[in-house]
C-alpha positions as protocol buffer text, in pm:
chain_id: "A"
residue {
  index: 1
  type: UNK
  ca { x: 1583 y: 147 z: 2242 }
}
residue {
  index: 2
  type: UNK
  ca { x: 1623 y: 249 z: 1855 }
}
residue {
  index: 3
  type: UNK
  ca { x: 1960 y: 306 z: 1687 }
}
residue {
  index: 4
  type: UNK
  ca { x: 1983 y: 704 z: 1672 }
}
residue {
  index: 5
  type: UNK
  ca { x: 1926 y: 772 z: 1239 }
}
residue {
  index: 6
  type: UNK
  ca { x: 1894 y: 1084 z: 1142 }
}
residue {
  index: 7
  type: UNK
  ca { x: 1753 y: 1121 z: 757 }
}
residue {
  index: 8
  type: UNK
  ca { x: 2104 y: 1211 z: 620 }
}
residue {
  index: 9
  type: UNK
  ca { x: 2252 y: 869 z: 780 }
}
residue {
  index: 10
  type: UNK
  ca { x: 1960 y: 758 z: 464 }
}
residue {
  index: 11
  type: UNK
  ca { x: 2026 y: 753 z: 122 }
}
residue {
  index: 12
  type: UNK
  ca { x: 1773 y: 695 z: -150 }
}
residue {
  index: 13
  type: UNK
  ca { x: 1865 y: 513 z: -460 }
}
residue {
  index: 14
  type: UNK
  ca { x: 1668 y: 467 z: -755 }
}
residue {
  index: 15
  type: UNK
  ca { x: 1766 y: 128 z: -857 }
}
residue {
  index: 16
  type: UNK
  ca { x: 1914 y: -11 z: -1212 }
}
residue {
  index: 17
  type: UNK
  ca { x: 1913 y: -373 z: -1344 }
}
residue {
  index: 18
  type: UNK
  ca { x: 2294 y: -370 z: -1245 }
}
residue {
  index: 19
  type: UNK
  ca { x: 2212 y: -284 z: -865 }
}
residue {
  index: 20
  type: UNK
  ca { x: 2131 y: -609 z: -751 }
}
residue {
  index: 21
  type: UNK
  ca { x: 2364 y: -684 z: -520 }
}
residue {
  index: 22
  type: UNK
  ca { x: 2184 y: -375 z: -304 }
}
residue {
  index: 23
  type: UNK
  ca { x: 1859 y: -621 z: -251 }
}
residue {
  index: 24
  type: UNK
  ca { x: 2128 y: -890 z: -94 }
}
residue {
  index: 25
  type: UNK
  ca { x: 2072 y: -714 z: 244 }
}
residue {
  index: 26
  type: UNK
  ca { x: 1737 y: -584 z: 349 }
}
residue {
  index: 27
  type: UNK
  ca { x: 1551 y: -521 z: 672 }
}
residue {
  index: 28
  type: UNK
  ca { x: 1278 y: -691 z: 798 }
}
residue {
  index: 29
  type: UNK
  ca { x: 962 y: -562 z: 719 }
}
residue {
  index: 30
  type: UNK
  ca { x: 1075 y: -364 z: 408 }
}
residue {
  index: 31
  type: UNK
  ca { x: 913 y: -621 z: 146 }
}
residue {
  index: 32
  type: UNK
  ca { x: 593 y: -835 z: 218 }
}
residue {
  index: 33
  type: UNK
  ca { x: 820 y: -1156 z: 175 }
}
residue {
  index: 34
  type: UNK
  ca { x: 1221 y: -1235 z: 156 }
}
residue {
  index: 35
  type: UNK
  ca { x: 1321 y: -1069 z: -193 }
}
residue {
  index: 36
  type: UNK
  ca { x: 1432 y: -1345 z: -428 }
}
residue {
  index: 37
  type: UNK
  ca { x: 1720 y: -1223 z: -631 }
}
residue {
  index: 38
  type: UNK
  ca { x: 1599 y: -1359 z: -947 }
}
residue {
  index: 39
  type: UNK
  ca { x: 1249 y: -1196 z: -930 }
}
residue {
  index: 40
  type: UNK
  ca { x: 1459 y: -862 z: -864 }
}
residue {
  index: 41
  type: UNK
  ca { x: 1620 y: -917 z: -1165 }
}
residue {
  index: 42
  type: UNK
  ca { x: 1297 y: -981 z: -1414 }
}
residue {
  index: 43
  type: UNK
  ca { x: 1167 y: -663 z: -1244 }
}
residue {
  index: 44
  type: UNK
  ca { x: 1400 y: -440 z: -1256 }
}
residue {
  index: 45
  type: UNK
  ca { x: 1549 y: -531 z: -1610 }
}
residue {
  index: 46
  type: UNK
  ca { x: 1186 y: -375 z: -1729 }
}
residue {
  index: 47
  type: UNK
  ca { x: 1269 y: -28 z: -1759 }
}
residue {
  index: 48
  type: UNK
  ca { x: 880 y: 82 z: -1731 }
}
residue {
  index: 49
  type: UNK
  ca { x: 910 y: -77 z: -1349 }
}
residue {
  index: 50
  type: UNK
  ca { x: 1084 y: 159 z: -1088 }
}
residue {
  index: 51
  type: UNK
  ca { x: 1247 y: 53 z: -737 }
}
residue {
  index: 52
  type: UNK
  ca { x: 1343 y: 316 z: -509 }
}
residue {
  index: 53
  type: UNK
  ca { x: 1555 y: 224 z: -204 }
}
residue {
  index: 54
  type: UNK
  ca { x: 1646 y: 388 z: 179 }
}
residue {
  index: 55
  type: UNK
  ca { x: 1939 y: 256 z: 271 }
}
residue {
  index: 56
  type: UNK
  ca { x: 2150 y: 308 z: 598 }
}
residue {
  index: 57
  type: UNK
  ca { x: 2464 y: 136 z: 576 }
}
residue {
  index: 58
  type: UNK
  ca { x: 2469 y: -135 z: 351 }
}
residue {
  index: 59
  type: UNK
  ca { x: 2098 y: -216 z: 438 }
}
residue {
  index: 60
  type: UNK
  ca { x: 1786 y: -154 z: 276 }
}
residue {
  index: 61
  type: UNK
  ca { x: 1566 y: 4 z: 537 }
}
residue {
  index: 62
  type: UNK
  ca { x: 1280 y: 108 z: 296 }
}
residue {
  index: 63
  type: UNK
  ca { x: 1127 y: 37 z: -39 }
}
residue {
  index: 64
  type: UNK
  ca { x: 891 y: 198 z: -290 }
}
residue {
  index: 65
  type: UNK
  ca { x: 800 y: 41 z: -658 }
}
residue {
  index: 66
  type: UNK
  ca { x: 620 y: 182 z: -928 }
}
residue {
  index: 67
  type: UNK
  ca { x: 554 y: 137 z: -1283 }
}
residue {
  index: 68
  type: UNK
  ca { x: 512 y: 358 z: -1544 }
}
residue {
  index: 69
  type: UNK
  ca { x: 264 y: 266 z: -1815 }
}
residue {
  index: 70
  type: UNK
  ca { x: 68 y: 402 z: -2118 }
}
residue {
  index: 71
  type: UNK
  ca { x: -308 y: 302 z: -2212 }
}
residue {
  index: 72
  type: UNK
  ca { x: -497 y: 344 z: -2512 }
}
residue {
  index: 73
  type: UNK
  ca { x: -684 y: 637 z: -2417 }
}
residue {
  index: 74
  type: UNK
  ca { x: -455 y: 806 z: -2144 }
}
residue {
  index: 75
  type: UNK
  ca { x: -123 y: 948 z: -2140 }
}
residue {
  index: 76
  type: UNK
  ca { x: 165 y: 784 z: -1977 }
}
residue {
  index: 77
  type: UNK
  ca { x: 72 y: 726 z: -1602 }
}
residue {
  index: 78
  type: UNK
  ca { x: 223 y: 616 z: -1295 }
}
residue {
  index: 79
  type: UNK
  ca { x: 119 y: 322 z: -1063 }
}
residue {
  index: 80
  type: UNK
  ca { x: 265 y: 334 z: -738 }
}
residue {
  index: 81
  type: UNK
  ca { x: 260 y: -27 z: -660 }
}
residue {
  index: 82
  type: UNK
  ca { x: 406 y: -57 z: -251 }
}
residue {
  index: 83
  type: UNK
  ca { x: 618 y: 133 z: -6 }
}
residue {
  index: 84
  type: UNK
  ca { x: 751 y: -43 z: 286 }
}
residue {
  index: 85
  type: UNK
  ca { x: 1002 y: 71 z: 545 }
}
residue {
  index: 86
  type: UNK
  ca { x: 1137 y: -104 z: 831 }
}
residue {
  index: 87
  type: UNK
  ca { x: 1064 y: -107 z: 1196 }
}
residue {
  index: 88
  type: UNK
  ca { x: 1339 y: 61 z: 1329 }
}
residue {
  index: 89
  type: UNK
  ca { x: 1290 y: 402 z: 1046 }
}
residue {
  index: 90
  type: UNK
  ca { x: 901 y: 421 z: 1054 }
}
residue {
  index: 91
  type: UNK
  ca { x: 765 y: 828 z: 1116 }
}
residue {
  index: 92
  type: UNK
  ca { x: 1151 y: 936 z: 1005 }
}
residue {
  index: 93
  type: UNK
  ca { x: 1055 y: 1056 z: 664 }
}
residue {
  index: 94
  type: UNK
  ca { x: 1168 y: 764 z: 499 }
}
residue {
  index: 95
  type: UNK
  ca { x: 817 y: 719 z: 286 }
}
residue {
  index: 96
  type: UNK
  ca { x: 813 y: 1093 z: 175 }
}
residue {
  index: 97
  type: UNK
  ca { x: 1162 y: 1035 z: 47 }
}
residue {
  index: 98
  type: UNK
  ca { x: 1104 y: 752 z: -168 }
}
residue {
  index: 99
  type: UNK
  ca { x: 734 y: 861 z: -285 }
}
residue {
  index: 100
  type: UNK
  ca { x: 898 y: 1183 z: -368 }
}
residue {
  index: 101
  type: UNK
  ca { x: 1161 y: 1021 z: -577 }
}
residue {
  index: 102
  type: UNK
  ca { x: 926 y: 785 z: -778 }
}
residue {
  index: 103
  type: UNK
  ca { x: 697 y: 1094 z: -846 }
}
residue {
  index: 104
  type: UNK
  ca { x: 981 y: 1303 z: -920 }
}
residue {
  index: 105
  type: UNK
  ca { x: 1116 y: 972 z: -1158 }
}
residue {
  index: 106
  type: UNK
  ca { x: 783 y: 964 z: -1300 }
}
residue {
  index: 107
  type: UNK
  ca { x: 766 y: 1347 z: -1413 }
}
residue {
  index: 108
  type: UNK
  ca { x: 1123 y: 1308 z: -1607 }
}
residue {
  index: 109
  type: UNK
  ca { x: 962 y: 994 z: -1792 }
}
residue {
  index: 110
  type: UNK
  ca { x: 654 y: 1202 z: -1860 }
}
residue {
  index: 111
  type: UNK
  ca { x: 354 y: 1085 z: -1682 }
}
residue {
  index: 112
  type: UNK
  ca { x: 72 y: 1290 z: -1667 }
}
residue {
  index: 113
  type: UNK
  ca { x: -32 y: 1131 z: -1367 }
}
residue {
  index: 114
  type: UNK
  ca { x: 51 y: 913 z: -1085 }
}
residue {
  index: 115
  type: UNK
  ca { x: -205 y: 719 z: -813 }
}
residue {
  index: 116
  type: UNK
  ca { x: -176 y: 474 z: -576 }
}
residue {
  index: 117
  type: UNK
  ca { x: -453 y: 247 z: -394 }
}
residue {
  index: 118
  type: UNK
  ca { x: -454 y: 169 z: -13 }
}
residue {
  index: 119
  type: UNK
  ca { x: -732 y: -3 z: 236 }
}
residue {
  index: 120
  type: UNK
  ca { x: -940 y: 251 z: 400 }
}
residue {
  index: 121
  type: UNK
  ca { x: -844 y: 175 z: 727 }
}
residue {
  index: 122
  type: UNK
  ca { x: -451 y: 205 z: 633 }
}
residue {
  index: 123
  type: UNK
  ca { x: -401 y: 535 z: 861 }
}
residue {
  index: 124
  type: UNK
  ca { x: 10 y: 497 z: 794 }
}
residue {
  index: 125
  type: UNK
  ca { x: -46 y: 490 z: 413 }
}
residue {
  index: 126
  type: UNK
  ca { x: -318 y: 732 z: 391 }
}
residue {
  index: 127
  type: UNK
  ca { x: -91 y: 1000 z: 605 }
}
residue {
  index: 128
  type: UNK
  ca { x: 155 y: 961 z: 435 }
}
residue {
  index: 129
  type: UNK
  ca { x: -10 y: 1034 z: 80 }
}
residue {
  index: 130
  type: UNK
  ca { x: -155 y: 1309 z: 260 }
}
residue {
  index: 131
  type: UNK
  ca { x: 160 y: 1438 z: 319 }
}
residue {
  index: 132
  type: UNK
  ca { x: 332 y: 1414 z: 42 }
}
residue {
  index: 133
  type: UNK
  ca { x: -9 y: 1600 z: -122 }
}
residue {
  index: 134
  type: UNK
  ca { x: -164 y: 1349 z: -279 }
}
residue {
  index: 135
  type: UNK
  ca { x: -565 y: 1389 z: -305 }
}
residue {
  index: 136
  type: UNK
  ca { x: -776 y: 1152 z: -227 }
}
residue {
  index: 137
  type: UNK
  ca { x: -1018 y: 1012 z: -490 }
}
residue {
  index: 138
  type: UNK
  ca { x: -1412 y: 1109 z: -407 }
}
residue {
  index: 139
  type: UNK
  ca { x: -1516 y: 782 z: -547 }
}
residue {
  index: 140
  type: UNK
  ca { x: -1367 y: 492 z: -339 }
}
residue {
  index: 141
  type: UNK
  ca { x: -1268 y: 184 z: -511 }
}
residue {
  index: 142
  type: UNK
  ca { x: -1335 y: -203 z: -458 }
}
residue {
  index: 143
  type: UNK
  ca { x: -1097 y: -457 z: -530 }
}
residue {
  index: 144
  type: UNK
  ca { x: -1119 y: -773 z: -713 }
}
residue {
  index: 145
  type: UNK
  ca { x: -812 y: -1047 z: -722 }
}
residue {
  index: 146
  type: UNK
  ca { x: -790 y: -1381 z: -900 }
}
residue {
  index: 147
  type: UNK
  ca { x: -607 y: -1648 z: -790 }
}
residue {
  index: 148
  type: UNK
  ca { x: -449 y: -1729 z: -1164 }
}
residue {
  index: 149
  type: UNK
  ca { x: -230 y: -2025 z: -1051 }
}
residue {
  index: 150
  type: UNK
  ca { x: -191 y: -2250 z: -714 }
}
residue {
  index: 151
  type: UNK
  ca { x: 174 y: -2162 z: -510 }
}
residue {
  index: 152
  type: UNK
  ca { x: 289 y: -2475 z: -515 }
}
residue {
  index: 153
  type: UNK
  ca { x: 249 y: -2505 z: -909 }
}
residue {
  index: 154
  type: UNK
  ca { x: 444 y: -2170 z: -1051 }
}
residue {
  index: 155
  type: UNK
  ca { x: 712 y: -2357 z: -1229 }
}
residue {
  index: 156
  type: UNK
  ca { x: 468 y: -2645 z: -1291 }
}
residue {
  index: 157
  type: UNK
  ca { x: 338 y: -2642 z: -1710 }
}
residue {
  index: 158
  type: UNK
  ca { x: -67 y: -2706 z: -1813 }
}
């Protein structure tokens, strides 16, 4: 059986380079691997990069980042990178909360605009956009990745 949480035992927090400490404790599930402290740090000490947070407790039960950037041709947009939430707080309202704070985030900054890219066969993600009225693009995309350096050679120089 779950823990009983209701959505007021959940606070979201829009994180600052001086909350660190907050990433020390985090659910499973909530990031794609174990959050590395220093990594944290590089991130959030960008202040275009955005990191909200559900806690309960002391414990980080869900996740969304962003970043807010400008292009040659386009007014200052919003990239909504990942949103995970644990487990235990999944179809709670957890995701609304935190999408709604990095679009809300985003509008004080001044973006125009904010998007987000999922796999079509995502049904969490793509309800949950849905309900926090985002619109669905008409023309799907396809997605490329590179590989630019082996794992096991990060800290490694050419």
């Amino acid at each position: 059986p779950r823990p009983h949480m209701t959505l007021a035992s959940v606070s979201i927090r829009l994180l600052a380079a001086t909350d660190l400490a907050v990433l020390e404790h985090v659910d499973a599930g909530v990031f794609d691997n174990a959050v590395q402290l220093e990594l944290a740090a590089q991130y959030l000490a960008n202040p275009s990069n955005m990191l909200a947070v559900a806690i309960q407790g002391s414990v980080v039960v869900g996740m969304a980042s962003a970043t807010a950037y400008v292009h040659p041709d386009k007014p200052l947009q919003l990239f909504i990178g990942e949103i995970g939430v644990s487990e235990r707080c999944l179809g709670r309202g957890v995701g609304k909360r935190l999408v709604h704070t990095l679009l809300e985030h985003g509008r004080i900054m001044g973006c125009t605009e904010a998007w987000v890219a999922t796999e079509e066969n995502n049904a969490a993600a793509r309800a949950l956009y849905t309900a926090v009225k985002g619109t669905e693009d008409a023309e799907h995309a396809v997605v490329y990745t590179w590989q630019l350096s082996c794992p096991t050679s990060r800290n490694k120089q050419p």
